[in-house]
Structures are given as structure tokens and as C-alpha cells.
PDB file of N, CA, C and O in Angstrom:
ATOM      1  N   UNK A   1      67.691 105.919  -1.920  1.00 81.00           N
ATOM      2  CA  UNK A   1      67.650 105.301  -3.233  1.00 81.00           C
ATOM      3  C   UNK A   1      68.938 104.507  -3.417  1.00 81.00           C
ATOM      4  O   UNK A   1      69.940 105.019  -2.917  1.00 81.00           O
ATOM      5  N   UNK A   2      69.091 103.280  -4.083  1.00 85.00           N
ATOM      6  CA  UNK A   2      70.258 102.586  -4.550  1.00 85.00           C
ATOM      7  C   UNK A   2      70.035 102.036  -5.747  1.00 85.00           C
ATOM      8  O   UNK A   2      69.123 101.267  -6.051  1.00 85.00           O
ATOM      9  N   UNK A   3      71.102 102.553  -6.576  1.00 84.00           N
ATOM     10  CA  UNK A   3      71.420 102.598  -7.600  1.00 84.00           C
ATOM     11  C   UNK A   3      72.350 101.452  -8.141  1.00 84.00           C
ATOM     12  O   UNK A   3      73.254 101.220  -7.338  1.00 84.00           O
ATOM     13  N   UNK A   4      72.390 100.701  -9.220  1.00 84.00           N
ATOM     14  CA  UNK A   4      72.984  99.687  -9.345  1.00 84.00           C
ATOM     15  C   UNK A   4      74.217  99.650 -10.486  1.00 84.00           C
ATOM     16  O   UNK A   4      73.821  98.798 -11.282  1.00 84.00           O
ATOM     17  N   UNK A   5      75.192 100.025 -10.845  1.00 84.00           N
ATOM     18  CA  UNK A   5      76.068  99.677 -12.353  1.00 84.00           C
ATOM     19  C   UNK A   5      77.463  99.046 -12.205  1.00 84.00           C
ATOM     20  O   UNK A   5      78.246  99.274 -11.284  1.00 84.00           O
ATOM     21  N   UNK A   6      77.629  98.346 -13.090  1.00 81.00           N
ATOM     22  CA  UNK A   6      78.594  97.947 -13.483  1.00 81.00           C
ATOM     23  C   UNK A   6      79.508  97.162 -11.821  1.00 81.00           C
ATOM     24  O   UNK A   6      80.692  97.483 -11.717  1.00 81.00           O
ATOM     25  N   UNK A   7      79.202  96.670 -11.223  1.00 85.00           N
ATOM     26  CA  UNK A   7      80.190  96.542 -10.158  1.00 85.00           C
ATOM     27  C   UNK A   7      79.811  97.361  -8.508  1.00 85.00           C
ATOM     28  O   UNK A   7      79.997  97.058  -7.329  1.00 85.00           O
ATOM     29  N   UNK A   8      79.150  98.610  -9.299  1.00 91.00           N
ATOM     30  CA  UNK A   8      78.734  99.509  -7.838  1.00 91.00           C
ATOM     31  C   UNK A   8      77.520  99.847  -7.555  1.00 91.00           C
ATOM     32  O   UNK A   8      76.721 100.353  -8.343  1.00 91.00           O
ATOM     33  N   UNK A   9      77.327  99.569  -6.374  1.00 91.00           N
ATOM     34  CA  UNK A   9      76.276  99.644  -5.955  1.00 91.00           C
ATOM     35  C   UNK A   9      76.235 101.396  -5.264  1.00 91.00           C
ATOM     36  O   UNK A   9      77.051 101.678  -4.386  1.00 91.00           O
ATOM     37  N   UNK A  10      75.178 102.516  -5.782  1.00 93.00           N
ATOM     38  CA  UNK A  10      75.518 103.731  -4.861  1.00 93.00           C
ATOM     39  C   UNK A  10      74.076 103.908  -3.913  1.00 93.00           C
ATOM     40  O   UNK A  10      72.913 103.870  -4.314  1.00 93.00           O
ATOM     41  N   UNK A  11      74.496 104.077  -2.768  1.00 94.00           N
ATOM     42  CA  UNK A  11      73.395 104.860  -2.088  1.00 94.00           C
ATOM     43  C   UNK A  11      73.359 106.584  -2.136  1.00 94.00           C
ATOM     44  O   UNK A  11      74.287 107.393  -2.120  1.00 94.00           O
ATOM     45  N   UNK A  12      71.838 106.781  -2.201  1.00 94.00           N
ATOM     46  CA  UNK A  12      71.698 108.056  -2.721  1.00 94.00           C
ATOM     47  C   UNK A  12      70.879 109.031  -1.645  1.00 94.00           C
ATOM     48  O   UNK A  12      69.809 109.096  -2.251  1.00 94.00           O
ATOM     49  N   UNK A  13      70.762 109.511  -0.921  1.00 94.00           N
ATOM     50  CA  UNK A  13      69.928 109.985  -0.140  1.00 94.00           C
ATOM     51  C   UNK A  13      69.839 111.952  -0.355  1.00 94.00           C
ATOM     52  O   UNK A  13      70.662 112.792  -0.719  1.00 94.00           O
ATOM     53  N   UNK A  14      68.480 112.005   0.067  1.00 93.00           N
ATOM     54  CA  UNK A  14      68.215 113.718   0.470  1.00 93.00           C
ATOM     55  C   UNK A  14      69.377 114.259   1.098  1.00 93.00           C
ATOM     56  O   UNK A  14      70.191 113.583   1.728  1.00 93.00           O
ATOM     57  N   UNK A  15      69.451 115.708   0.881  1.00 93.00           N
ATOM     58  CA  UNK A  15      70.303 116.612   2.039  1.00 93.00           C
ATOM     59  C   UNK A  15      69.278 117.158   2.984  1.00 93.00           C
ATOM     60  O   UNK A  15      68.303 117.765   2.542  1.00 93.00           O
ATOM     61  N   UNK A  16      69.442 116.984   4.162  1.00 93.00           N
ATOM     62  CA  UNK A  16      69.045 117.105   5.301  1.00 93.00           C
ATOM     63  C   UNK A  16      69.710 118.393   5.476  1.00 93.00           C
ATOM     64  O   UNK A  16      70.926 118.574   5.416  1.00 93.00           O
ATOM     65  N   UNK A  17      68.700 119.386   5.725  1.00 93.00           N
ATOM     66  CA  UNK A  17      68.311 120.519   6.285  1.00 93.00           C
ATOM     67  C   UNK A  17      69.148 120.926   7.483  1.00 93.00           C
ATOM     68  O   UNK A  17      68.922 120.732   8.678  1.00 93.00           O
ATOM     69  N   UNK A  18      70.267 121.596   6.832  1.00 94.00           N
ATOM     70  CA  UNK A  18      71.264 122.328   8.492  1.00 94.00           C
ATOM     71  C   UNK A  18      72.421 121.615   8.385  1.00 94.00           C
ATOM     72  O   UNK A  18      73.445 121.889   9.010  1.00 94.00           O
ATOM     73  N   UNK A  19      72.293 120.658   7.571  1.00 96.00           N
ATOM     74  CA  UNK A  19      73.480 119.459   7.893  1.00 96.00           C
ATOM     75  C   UNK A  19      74.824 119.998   7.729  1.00 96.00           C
ATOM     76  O   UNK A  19      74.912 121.005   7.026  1.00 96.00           O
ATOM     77  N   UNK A  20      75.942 119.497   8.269  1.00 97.00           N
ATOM     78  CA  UNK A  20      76.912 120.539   7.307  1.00 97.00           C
ATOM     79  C   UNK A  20      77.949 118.926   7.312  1.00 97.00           C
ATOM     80  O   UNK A  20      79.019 119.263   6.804  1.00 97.00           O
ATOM     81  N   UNK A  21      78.026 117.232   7.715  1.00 97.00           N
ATOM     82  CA  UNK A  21      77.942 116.572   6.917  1.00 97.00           C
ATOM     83  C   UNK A  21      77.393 115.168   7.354  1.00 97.00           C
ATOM     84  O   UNK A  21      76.546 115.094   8.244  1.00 97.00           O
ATOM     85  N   UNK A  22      77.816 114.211   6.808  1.00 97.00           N
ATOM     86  CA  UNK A  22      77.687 113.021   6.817  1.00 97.00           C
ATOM     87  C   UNK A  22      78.234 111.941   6.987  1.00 97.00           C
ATOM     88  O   UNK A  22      79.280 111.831   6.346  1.00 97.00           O
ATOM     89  N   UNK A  23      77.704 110.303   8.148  1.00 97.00           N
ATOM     90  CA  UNK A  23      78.417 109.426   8.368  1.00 97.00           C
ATOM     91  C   UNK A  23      77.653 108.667   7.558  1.00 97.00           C
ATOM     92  O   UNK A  23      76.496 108.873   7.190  1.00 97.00           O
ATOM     93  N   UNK A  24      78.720 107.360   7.189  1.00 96.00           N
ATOM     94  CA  UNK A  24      78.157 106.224   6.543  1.00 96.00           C
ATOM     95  C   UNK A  24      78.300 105.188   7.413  1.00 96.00           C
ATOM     96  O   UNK A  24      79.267 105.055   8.164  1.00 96.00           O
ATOM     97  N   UNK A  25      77.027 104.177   7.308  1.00 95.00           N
ATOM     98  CA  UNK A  25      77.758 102.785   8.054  1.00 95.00           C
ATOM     99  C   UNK A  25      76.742 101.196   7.501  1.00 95.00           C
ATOM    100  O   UNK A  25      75.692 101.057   8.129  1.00 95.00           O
ATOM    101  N   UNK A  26      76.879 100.700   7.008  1.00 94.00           N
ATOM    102  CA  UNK A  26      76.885  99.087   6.537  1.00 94.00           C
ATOM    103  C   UNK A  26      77.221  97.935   7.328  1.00 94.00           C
ATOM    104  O   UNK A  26      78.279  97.606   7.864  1.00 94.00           O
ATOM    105  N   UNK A  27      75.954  97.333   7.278  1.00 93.00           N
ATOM    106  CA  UNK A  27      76.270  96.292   8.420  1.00 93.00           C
ATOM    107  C   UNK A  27      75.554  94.642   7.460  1.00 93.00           C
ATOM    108  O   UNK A  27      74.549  94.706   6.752  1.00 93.00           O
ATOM    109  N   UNK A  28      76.153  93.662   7.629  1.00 93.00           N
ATOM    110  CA  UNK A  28      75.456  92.481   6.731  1.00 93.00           C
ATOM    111  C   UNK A  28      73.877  91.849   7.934  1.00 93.00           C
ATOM    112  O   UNK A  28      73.713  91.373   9.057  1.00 93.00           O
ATOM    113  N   UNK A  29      73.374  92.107   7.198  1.00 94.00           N
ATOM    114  CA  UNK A  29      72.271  91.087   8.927  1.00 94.00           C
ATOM    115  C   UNK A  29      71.739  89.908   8.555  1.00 94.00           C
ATOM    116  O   UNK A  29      70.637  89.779   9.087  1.00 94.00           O
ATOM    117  N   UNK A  30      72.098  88.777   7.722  1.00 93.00           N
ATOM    118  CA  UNK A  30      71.779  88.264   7.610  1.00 93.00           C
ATOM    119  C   UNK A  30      71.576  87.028   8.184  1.00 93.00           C
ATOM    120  O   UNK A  30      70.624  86.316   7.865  1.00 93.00           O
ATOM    121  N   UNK A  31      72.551  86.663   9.158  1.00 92.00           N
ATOM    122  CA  UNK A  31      72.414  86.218  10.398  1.00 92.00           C
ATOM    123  C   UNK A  31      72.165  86.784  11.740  1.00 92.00           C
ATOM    124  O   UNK A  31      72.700  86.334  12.754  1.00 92.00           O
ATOM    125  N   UNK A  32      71.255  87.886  11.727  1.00 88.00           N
ATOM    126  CA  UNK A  32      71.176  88.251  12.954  1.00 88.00           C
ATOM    127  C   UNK A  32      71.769  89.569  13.080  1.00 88.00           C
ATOM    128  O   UNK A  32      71.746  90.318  12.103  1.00 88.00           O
ATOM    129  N   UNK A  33      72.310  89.947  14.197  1.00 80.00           N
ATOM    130  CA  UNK A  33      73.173  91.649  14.113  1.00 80.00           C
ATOM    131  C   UNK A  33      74.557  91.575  13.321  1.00 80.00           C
ATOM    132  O   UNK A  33      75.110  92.616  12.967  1.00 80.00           O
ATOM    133  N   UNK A  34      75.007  90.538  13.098  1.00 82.00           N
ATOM    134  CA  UNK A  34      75.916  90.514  11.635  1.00 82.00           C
ATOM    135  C   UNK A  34      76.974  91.564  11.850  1.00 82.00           C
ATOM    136  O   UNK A  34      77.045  92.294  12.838  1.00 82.00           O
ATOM    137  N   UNK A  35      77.931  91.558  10.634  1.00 87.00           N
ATOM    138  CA  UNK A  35      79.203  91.908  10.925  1.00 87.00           C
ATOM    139  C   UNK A  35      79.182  93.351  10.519  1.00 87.00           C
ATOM    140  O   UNK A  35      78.343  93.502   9.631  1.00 87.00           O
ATOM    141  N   UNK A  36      79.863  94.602  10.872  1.00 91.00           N
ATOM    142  CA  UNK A  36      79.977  95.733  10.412  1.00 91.00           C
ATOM    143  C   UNK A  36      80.685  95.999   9.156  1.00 91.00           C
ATOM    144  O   UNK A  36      81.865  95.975   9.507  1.00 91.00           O
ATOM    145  N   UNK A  37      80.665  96.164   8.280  1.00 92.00           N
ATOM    146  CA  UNK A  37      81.180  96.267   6.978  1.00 92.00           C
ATOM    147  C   UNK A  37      81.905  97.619   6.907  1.00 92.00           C
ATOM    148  O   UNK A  37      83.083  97.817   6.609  1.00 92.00           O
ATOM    149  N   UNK A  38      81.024  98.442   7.217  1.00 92.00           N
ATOM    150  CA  UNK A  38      81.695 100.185   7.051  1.00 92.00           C
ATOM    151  C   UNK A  38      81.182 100.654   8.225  1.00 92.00           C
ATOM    152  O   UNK A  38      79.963 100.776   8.354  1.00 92.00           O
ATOM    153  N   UNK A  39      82.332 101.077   9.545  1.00 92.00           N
ATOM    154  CA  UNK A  39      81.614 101.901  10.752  1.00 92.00           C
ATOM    155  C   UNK A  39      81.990 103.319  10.365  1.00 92.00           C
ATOM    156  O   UNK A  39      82.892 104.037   9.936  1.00 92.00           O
ATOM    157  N   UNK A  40      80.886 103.279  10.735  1.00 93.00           N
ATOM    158  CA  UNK A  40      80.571 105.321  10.937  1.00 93.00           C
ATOM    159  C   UNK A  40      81.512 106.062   9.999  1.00 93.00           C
ATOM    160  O   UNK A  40      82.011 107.054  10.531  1.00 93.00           O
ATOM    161  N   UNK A  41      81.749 105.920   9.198  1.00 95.00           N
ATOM    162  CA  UNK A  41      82.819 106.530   7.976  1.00 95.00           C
ATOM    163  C   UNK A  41      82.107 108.078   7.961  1.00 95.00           C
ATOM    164  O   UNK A  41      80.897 108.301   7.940  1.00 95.00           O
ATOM    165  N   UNK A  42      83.304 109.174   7.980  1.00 97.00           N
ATOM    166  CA  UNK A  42      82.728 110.857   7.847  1.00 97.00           C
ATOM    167  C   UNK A  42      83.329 110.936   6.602  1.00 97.00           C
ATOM    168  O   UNK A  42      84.512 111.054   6.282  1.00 97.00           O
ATOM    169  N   UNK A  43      82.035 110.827   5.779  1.00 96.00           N
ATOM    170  CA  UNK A  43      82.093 111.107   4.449  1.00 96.00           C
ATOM    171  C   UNK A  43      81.868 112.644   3.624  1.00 96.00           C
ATOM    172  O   UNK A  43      81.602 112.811   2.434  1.00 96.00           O
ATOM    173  N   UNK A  44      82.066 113.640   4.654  1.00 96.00           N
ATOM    174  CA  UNK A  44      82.044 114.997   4.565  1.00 96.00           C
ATOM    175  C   UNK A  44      80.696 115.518   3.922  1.00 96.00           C
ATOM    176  O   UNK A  44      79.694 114.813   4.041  1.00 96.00           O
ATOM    177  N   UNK A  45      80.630 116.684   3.266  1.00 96.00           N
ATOM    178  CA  UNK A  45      78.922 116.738   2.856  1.00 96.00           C
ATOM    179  C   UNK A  45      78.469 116.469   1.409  1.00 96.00           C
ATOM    180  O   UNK A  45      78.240 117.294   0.524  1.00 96.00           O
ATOM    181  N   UNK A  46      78.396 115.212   1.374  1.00 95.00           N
ATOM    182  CA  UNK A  46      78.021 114.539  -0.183  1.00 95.00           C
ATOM    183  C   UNK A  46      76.630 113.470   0.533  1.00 95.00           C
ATOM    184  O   UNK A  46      76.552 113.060   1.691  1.00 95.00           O
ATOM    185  N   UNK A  47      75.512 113.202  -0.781  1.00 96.00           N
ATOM    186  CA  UNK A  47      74.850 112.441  -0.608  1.00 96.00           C
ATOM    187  C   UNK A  47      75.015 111.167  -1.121  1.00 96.00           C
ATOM    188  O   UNK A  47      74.167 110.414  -0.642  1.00 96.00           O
ATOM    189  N   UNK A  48      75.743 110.630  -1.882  1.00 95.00           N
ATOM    190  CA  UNK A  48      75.903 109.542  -1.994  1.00 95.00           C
ATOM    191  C   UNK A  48      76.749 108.523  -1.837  1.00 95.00           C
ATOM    192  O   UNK A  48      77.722 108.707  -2.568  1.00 95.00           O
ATOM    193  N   UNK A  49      76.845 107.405  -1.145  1.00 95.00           N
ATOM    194  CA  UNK A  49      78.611 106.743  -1.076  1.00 95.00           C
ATOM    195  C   UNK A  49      78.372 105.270  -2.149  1.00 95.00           C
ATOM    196  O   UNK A  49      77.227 104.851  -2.315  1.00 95.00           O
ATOM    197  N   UNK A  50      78.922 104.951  -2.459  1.00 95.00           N
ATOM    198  CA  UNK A  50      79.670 104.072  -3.385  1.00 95.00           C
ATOM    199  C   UNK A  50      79.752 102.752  -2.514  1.00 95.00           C
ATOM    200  O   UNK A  50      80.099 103.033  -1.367  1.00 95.00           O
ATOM    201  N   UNK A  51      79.531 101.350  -2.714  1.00 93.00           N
ATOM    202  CA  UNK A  51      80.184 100.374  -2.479  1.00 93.00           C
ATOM    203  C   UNK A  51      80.026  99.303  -3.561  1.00 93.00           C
ATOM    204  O   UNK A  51      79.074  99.026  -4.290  1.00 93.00           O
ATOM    205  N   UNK A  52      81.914  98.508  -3.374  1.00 91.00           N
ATOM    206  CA  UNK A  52      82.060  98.325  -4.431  1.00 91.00           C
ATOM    207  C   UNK A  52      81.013  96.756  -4.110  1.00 91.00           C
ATOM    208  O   UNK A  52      81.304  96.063  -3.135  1.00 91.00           O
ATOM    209  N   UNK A  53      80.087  96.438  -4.836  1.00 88.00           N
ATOM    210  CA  UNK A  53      80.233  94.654  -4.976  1.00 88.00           C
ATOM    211  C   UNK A  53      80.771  94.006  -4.620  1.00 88.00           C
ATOM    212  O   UNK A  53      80.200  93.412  -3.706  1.00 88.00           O
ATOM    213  N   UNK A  54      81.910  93.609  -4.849  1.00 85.00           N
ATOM    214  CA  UNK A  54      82.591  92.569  -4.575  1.00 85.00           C
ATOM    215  C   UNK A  54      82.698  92.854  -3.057  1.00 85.00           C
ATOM    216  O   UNK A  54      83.536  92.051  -2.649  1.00 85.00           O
ATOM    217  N   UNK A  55      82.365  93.424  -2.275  1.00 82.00           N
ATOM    218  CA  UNK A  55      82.300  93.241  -0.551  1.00 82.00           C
ATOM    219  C   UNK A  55      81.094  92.911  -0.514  1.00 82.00           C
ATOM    220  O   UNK A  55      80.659  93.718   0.308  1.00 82.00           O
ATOM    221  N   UNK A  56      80.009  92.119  -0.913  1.00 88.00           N
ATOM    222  CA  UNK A  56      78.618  92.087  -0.839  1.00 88.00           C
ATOM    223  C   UNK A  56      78.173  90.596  -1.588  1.00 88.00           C
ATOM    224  O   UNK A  56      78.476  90.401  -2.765  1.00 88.00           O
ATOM    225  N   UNK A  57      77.478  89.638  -0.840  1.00 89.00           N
ATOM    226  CA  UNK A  57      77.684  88.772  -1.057  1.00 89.00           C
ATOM    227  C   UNK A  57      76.157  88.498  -1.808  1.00 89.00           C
ATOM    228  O   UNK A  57      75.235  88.723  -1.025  1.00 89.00           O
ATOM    229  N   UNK A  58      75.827  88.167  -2.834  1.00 86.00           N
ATOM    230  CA  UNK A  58      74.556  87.736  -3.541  1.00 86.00           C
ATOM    231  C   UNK A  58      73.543  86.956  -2.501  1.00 86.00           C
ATOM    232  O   UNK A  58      73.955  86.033  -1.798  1.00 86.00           O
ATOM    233  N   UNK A  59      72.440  87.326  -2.477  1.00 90.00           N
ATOM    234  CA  UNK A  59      71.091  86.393  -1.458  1.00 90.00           C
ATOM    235  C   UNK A  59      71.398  87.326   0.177  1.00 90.00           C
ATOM    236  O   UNK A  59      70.403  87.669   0.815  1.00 90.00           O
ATOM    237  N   UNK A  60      72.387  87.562   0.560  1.00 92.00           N
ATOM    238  CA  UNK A  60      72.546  88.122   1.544  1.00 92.00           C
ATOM    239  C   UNK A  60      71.784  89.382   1.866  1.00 92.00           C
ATOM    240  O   UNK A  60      71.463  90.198   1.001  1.00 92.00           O
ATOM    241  N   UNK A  61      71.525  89.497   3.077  1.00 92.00           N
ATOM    242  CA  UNK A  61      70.447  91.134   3.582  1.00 92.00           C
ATOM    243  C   UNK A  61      71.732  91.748   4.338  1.00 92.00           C
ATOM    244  O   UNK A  61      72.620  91.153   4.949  1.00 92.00           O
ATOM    245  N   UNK A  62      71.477  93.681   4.007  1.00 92.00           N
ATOM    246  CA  UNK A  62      72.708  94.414   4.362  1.00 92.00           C
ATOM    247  C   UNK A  62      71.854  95.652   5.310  1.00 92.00           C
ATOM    248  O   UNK A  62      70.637  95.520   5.174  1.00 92.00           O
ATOM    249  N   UNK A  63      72.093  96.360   5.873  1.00 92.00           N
ATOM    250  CA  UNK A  63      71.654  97.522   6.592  1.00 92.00           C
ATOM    251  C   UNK A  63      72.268  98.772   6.295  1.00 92.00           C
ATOM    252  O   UNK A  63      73.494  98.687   6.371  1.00 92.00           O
ATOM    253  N   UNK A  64      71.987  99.533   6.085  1.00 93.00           N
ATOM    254  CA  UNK A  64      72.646 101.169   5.551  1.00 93.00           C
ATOM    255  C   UNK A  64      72.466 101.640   6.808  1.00 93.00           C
ATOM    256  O   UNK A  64      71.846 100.931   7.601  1.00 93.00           O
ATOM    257  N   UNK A  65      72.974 102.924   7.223  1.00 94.00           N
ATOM    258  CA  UNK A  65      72.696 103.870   7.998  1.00 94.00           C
ATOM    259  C   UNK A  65      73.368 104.956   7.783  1.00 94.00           C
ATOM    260  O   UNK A  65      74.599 104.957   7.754  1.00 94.00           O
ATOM    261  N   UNK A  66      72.611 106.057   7.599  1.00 96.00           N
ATOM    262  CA  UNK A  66      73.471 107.268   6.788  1.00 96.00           C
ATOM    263  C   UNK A  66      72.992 108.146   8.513  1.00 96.00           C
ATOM    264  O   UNK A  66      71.913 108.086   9.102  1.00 96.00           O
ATOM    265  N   UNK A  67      74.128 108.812   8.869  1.00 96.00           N
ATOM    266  CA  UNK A  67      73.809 109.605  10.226  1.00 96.00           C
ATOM    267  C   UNK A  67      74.225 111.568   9.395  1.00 96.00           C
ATOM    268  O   UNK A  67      75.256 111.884   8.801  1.00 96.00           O
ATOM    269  N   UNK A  68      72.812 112.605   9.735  1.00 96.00           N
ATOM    270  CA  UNK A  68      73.778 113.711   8.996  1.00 96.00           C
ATOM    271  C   UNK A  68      73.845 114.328  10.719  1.00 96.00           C
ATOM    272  O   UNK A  68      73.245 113.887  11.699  1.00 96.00           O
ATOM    273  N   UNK A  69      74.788 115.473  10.626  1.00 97.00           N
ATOM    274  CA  UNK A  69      75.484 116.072  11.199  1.00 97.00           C
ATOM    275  C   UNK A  69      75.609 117.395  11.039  1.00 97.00           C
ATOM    276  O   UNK A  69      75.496 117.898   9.921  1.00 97.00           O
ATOM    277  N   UNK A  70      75.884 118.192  12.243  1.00 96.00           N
ATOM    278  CA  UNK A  70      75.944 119.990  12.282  1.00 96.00           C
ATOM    279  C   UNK A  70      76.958 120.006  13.236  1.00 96.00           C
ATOM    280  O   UNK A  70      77.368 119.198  14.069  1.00 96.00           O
ATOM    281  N   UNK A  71      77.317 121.366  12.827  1.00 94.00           N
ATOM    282  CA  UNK A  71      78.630 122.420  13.112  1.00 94.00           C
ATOM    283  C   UNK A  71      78.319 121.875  14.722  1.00 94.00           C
ATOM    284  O   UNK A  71      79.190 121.386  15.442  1.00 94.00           O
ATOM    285  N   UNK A  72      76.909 122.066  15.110  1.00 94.00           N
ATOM    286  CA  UNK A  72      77.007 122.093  16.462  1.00 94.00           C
ATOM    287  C   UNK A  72      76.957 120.675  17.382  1.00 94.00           C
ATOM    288  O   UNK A  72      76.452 120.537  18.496  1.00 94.00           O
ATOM    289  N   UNK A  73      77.608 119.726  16.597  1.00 93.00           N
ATOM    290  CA  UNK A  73      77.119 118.221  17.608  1.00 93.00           C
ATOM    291  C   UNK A  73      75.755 117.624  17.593  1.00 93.00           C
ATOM    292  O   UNK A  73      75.388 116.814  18.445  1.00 93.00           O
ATOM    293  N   UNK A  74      75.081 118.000  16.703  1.00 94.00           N
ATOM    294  CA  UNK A  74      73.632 117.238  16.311  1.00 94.00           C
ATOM    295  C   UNK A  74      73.860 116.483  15.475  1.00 94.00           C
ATOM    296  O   UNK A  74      74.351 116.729  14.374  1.00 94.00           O
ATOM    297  N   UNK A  75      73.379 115.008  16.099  1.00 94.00           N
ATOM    298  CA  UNK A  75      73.396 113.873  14.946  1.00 94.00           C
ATOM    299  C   UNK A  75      71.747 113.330  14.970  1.00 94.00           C
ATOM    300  O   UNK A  75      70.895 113.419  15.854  1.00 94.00           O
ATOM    301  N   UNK A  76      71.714 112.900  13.984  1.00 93.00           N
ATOM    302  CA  UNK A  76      70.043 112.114  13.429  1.00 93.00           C
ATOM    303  C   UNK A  76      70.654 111.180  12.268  1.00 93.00           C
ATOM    304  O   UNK A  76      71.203 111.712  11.302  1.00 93.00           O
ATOM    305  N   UNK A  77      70.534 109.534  12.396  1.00 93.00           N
ATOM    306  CA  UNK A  77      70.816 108.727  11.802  1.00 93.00           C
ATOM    307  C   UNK A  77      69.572 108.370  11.349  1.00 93.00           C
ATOM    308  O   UNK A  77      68.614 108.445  12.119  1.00 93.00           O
ATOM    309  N   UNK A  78      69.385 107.850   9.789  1.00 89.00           N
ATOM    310  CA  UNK A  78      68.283 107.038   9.101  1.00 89.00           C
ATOM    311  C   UNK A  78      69.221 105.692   8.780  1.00 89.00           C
ATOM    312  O   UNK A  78      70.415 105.518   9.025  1.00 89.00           O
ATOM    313  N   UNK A  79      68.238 104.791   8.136  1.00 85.00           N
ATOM    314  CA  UNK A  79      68.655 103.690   7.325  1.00 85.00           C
ATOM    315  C   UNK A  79      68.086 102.950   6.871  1.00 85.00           C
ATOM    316  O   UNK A  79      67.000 103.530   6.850  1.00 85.00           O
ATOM    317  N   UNK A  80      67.894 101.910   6.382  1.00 84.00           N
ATOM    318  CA  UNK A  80      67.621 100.630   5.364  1.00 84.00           C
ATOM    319  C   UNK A  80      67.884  99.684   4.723  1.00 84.00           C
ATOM    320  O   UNK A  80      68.933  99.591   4.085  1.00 84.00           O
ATOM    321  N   UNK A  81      67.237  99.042   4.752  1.00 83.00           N
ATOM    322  CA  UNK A  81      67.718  97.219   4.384  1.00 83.00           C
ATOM    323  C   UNK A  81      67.551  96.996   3.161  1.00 83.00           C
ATOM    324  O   UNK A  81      66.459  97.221   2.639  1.00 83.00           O
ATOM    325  N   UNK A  82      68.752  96.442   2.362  1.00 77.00           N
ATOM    326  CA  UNK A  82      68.846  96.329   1.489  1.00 77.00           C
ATOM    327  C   UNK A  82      68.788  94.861   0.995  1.00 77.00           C
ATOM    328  O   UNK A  82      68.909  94.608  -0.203  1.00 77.00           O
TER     329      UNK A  82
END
């Protein structure tokens, strides 16, 4: 889910089952595989991250990818175009 106010844009996602946390990562694609905005950020175990607007350019297409994570080295990344 993304949520829109004042300046910030939040992505909101489920907690994934076992997880103990979470990477973030943002990529622009609007030309193609496009520039990385946020790599793999360990955003510890919260579901939602914050970005501000003003890194985000109006008409432009962006890519999310939220990766969750366990104690034991299991990763499973989702994402979506925004």
C-alpha cells in the first residue's frame, strides 16, 4: 500500500511470517533499469518506510522492493511499481 501526505510518500506492507526484519530498495525505471535511489537499506522490523518527495520526480515510474529477512539468512524480496 502507498500512502500519500503532505510531502511523504509511505510504503506500507504486511509482516511476513518468521521475519525478524527488513530491507528497503527504490529504483526510478523510467528509462529503462534506471538509477537506484535507496539500495538495500536494513530498516530493522517495521513495515513501513517513508520517502520524502522531493527525491521523486512527477510523471516519472519508480520500483519498490521490500526484501524480509530471518535470524537464519532467509531472504524473499517482493515489489512494485509505482
Amino acid at each position: 500500500e502507498i500512502i500519500t501526505e503532505e510531502g511523504t510518500i509511505t510504503v506500507i506492507w504486511t509482516e511476513s511470517t518468521g521475519a525478524t526484519g527488513y530491507k528497503f530498495a527504490l529504483r526510478d525505471i523510467t528509462f529503462g533499469e534506471g538509477e537506484k535511489l535507496i539500495d538495500n537499506v536494513d530498516i530493522g522490523n517495521v513495515q513501513t518506510y517513508p520517502i520524502d518527495e522531493a527525491h521523486l520526480t512527477s510523471g516519472f515510474t519508480y520500483r519498490f522492493a521490500v526484501c524480509a529477512y530471518n535470524e537464519n539468512g532467509g531472504e524473499k524480496w517482493i515489489g512494485s511499481v509505482f
